[in-house]
Coordinates of C-alpha atoms in Angstrom, one line a residue:
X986 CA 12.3 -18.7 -24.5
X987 CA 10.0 -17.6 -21.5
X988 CA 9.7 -14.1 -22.7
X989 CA 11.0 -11.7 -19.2
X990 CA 7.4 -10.5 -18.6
X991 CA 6.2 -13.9 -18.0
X992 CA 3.9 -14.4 -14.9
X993 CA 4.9 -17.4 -14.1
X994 CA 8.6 -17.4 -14.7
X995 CA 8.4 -14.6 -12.0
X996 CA 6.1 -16.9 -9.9
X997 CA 9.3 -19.6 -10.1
X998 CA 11.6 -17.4 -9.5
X999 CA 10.0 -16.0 -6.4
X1000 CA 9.8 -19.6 -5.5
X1001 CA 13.6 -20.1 -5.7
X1002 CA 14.6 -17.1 -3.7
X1003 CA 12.2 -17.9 -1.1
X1004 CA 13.8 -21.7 -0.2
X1005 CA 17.0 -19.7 -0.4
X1006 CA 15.6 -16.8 2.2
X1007 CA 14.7 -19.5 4.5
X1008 CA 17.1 -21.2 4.8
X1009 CA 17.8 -20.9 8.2
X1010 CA 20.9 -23.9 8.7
X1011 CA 23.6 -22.2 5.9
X1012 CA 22.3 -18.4 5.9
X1013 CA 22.4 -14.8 8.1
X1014 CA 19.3 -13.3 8.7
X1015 CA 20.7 -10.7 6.6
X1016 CA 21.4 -12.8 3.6
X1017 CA 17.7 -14.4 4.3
X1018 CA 16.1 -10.4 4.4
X1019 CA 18.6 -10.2 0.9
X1020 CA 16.6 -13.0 -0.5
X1021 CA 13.3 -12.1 0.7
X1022 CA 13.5 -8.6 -0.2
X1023 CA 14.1 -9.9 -4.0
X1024 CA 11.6 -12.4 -3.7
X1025 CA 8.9 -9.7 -2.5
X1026 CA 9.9 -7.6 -5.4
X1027 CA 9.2 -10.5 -7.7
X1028 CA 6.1 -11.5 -6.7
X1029 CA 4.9 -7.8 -7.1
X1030 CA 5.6 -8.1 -10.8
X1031 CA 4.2 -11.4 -10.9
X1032 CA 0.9 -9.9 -9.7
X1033 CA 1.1 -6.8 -12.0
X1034 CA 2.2 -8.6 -15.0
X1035 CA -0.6 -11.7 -14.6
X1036 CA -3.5 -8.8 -15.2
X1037 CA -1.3 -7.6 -17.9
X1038 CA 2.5 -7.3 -18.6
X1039 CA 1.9 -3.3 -19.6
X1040 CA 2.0 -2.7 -15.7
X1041 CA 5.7 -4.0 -15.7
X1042 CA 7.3 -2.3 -18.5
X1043 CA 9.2 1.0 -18.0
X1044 CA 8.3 3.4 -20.6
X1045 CA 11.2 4.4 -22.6
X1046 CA 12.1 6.8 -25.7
X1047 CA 10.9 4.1 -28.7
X1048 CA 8.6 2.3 -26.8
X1049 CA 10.2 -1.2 -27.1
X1050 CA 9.9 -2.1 -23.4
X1051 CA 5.9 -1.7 -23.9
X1052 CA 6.1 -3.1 -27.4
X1053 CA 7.5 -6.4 -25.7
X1054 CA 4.6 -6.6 -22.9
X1055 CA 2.3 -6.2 -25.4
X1056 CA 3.5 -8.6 -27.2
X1057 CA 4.2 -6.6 -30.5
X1058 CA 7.8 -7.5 -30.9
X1059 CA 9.5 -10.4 -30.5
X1060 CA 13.5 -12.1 -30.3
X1061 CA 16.2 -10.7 -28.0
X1062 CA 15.4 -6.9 -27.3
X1063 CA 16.0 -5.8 -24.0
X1064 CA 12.9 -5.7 -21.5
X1065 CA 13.3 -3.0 -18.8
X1066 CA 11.2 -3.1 -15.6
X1067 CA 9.8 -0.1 -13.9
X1068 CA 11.6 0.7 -10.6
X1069 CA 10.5 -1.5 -6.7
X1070 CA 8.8 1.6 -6.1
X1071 CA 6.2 1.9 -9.0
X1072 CA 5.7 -1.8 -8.3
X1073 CA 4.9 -1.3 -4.7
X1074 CA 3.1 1.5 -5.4
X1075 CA 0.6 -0.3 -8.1
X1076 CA 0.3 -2.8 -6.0
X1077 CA -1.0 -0.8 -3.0
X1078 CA -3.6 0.7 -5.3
X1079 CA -4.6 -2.7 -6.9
X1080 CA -4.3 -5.7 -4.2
X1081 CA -5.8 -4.5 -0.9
X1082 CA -4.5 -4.7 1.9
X1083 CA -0.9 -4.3 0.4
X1084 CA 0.8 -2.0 2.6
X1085 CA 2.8 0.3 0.2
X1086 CA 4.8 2.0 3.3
X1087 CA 5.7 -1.5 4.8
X1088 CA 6.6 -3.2 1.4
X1089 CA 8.8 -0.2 1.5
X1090 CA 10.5 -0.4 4.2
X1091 CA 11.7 -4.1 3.1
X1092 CA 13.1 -2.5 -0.4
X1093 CA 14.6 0.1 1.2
X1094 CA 16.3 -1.9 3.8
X1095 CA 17.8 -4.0 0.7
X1096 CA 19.2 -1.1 -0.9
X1097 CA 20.7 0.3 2.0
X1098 CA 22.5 -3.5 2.7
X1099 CA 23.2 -3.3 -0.8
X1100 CA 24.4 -0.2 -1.5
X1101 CA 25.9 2.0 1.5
X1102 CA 27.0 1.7 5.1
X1103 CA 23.7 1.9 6.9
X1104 CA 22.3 -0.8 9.1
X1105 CA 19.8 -2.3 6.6
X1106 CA 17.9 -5.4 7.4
X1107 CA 19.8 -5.2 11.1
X1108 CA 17.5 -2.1 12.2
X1109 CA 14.7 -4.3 12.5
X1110 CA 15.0 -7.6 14.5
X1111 CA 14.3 -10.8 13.0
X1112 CA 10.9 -11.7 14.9
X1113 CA 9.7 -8.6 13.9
X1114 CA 11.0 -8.1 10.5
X1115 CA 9.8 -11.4 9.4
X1116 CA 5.8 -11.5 10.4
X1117 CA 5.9 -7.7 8.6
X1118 CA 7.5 -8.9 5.6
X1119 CA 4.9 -12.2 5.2
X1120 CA 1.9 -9.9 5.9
X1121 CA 2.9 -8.3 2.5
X1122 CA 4.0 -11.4 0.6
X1123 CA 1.0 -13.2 1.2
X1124 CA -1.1 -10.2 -0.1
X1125 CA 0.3 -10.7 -3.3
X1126 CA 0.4 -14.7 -3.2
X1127 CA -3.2 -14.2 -2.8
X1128 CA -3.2 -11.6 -5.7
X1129 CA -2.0 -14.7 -7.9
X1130 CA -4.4 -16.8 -6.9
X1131 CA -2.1 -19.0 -5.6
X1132 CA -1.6 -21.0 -2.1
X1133 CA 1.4 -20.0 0.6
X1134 CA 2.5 -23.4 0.4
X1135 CA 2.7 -23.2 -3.3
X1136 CA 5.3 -20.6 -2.5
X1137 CA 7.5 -22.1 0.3
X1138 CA 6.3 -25.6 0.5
X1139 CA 3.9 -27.6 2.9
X1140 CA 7.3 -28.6 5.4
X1141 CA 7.4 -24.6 5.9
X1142 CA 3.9 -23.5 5.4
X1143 CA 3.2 -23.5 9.3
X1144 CA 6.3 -21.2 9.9
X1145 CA 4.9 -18.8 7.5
X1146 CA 1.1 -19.1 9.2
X1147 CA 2.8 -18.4 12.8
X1148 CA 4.5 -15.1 11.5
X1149 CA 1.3 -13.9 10.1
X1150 CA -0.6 -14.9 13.6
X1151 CA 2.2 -12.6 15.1
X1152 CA 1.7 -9.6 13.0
X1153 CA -2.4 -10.0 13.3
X1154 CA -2.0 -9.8 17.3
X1155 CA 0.8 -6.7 16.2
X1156 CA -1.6 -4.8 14.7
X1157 CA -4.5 -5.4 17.2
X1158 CA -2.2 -4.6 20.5
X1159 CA -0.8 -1.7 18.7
X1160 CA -4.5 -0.6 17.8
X1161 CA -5.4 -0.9 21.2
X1162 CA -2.9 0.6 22.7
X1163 CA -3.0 3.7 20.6
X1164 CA -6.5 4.2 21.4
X1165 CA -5.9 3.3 24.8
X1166 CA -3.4 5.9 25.7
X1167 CA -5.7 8.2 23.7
X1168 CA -8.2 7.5 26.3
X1169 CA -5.8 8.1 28.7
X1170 CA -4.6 11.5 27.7
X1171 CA -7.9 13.2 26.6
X1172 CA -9.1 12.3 30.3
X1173 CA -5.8 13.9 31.4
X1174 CA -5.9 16.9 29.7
X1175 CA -9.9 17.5 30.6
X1176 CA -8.9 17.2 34.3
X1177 CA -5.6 19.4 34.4
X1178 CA -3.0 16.9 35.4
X1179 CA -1.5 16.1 31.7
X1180 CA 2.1 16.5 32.2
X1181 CA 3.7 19.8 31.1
X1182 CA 5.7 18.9 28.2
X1183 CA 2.9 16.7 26.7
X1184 CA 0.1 19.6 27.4
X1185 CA 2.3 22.2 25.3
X1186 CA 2.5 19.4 22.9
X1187 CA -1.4 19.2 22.1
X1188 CA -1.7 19.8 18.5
X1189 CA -4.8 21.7 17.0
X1190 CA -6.6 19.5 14.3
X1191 CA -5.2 21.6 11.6
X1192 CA -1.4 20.3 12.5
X1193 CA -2.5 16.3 13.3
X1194 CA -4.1 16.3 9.7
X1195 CA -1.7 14.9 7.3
X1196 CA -3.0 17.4 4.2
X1197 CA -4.2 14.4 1.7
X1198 CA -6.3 15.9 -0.9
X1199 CA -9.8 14.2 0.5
X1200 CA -11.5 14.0 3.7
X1201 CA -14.3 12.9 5.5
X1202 CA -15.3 13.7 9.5
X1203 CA -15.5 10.2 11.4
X1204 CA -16.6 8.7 15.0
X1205 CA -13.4 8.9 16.7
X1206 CA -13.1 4.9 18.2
X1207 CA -11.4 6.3 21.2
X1208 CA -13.0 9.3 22.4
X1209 CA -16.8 9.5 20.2
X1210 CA -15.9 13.0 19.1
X1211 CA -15.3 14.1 15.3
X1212 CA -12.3 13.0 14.1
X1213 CA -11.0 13.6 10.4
X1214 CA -10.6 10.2 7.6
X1215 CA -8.6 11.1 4.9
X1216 CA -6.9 9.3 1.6
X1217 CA -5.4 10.0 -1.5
X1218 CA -6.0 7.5 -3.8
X1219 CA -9.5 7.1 -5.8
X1220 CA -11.0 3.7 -5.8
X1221 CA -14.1 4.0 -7.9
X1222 CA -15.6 7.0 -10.0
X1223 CA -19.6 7.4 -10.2
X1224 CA -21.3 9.6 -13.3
X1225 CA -24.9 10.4 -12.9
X1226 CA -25.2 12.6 -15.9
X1227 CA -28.8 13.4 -16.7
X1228 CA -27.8 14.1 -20.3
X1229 CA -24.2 14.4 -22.3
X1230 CA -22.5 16.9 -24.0
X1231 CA -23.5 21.0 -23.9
X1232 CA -25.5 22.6 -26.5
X1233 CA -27.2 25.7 -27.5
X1234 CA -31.1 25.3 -28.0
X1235 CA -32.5 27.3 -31.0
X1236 CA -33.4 30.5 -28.9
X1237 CA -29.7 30.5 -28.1
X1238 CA -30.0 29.6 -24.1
X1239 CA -26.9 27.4 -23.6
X1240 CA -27.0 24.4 -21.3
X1241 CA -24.4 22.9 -19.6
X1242 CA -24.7 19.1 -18.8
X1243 CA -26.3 17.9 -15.8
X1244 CA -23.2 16.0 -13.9
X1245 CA -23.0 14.6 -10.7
X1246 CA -19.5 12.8 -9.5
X1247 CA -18.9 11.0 -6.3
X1248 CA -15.6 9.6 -5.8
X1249 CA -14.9 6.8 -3.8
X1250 CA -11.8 7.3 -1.7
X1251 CA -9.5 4.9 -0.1
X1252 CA -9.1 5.8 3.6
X1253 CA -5.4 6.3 4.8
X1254 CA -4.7 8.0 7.6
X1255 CA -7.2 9.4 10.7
X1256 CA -6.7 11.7 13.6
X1257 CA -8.5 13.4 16.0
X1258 CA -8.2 16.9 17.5
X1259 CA -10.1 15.8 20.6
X1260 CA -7.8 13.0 21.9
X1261 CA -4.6 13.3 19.5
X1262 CA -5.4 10.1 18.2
X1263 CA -3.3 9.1 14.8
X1264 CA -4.0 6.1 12.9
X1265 CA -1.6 6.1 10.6
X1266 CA -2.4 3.1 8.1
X1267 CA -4.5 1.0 6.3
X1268 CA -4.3 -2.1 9.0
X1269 CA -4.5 0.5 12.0
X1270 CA -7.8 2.1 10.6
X1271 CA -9.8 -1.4 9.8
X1272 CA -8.7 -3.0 13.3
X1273 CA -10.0 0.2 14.6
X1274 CA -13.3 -0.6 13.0
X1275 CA -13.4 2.6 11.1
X1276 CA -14.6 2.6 7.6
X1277 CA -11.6 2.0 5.4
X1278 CA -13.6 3.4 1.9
X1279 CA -15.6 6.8 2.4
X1280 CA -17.9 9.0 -0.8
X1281 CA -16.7 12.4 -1.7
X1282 CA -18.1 15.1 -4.4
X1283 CA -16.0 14.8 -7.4
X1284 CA -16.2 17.5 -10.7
X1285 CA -15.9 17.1 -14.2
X1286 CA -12.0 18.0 -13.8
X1287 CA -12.0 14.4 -12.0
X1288 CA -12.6 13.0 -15.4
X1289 CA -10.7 15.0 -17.0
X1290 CA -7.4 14.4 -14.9
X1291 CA -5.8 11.9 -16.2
X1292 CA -4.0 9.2 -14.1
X1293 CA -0.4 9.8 -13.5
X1294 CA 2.1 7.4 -14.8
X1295 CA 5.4 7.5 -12.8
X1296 CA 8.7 5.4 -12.9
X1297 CA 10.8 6.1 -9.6

């Protein structure tokens, strides 16, 4: 029996709810979205679960759902999952460029179809929704190794292509046109004719930042003053430790080790005070040409800290 952690039974089953969400003769764009919306979620754990199966299992009480992914007990115990939005999240830290705010908005959408009276898939229109969803799914297609017509099949490959050829112009007019009007309003507000309501609007720096634990100043791409790159998430952890440990020598002067950190951080989110510029996004930043990785000092409490290990 293909035990429930298996990366390739996930692969197949991905498969099969694909060819059901696009089929376009029999099926609602809801009922497609329904589809898809699983199908994403299963190709997350596919990708997760091929580095190991550990990055799947839920933690519980006894430990059985990671004794199964590790392969430590066998026969017909129940194998538990963590929740779409630990998968998501994993996979935003470990495939780049998965989007963990737009994955979201696909799970989210199925649970409101699913489970109350809200608009769900409906909010969005299908020639949007659809080049936003494949943007995703084909991060984590690629995460497998795998080929997009491995996944839908060469008769539907080119459909697939044309929605992620839609959301690569998306991203680039939206880029644009953020920076644009950011152009726009900076000159505005230097010359005394930005409208009333938008001039009490002007934010300081301090109330366009988004508060993420690191930061780095940046070029602003729109206006060339000092903008603000933050990010949350740690990418990459650098010791230059001239020697280990503490000691006392025998005159009883205590040293403390030597230790210098730089973390790597994954860049998020940038505004600037100058032109009220927000990028807000992983896919706004790099078509912005802003770095999308910058260095900050770390301390020893970095290494300390360990990572944090949630299930909702």
């Amino acid at each position: 029996m293909t035990g429930p952690f298996d990366h390739e039974a996930l692969w197949m089953k991905a498969k099969l709810f694909l060819n059901r969400a696009m089929d376009d003769d029999s099926r609602s764009f809801d009922e497609q979205a329904l589809w898809a919306a699983l199908a994403l979620e299963l190709l997350a754990k596919a990708a997760l679960a091929r580095v190991s199966p550990l990055l799947i299992a839920e933690p519980n009480e006894d430990g059985t759902n990671l004794l199964i992914a590790s392969g430590l007990v066998k026969g017909d115990a129940r194998f538990t999952s963590v929740r779409a939005k630990t998968l998501m999240a994993r996979c935003h830290k470990a495939f780049k460029p998965f989007d963990y705010s737009e994955a979201m908005k696909v799970i989210n959408g199925r649970n409101e179809y699913l489970h109350s009276s809200g608009a769900g898939f409906m909010a969005i229109p299908p020639h949007a929704w659809w080049p936003r969803y494949w943007a995703q799914a084909a991060v984590l297609v690629t995460a497998l190794d795998r080929e997009m017509e491995e996944l839908v099949g060469g008769d539907r490959d080119l459909v697939v292509t044309k929605h992620l050829e839609q959301n690569a112009k998306d991203v680039e007019r939206r880029t644009e046109a953020l920076i644009e009007r950011a152009k726009q309003r900076r000159q505005q507000w230097l010359d005394g004719t930005l409208p009333a309501k938008v001039a009490a609007e002007w934010k300081s720096s301090s109330y366009l930042s988004a508060e993420m634990t690191h930061r780095e100043a940046a070029t602003c791409p729109a206006c060339e003053s000092t903008g603000l790159l933050e990010g949350e998430e740690v990418v990459n952890t650098e010791v230059d430790q001239a020697f280990t440990g503490s000691y006392y020598e025998e005159d009883g002067t205590y040293y403390e080790p030597d230790v210098s950190i730089t973390l790597t951080i994954a860049g998020d989110y940038f505004s600037c005070a100058g032109c009220q510029l927000v990028l807000n996004g992983y896919d706004l930043i790099t078509q912005a040409g802003l770095d999308v990785e910058f260095d900050v000092a770390g301390d020893l409490d970095d290494l300390a800290r360990e990572p944090e290990y949630g299930n909702d």
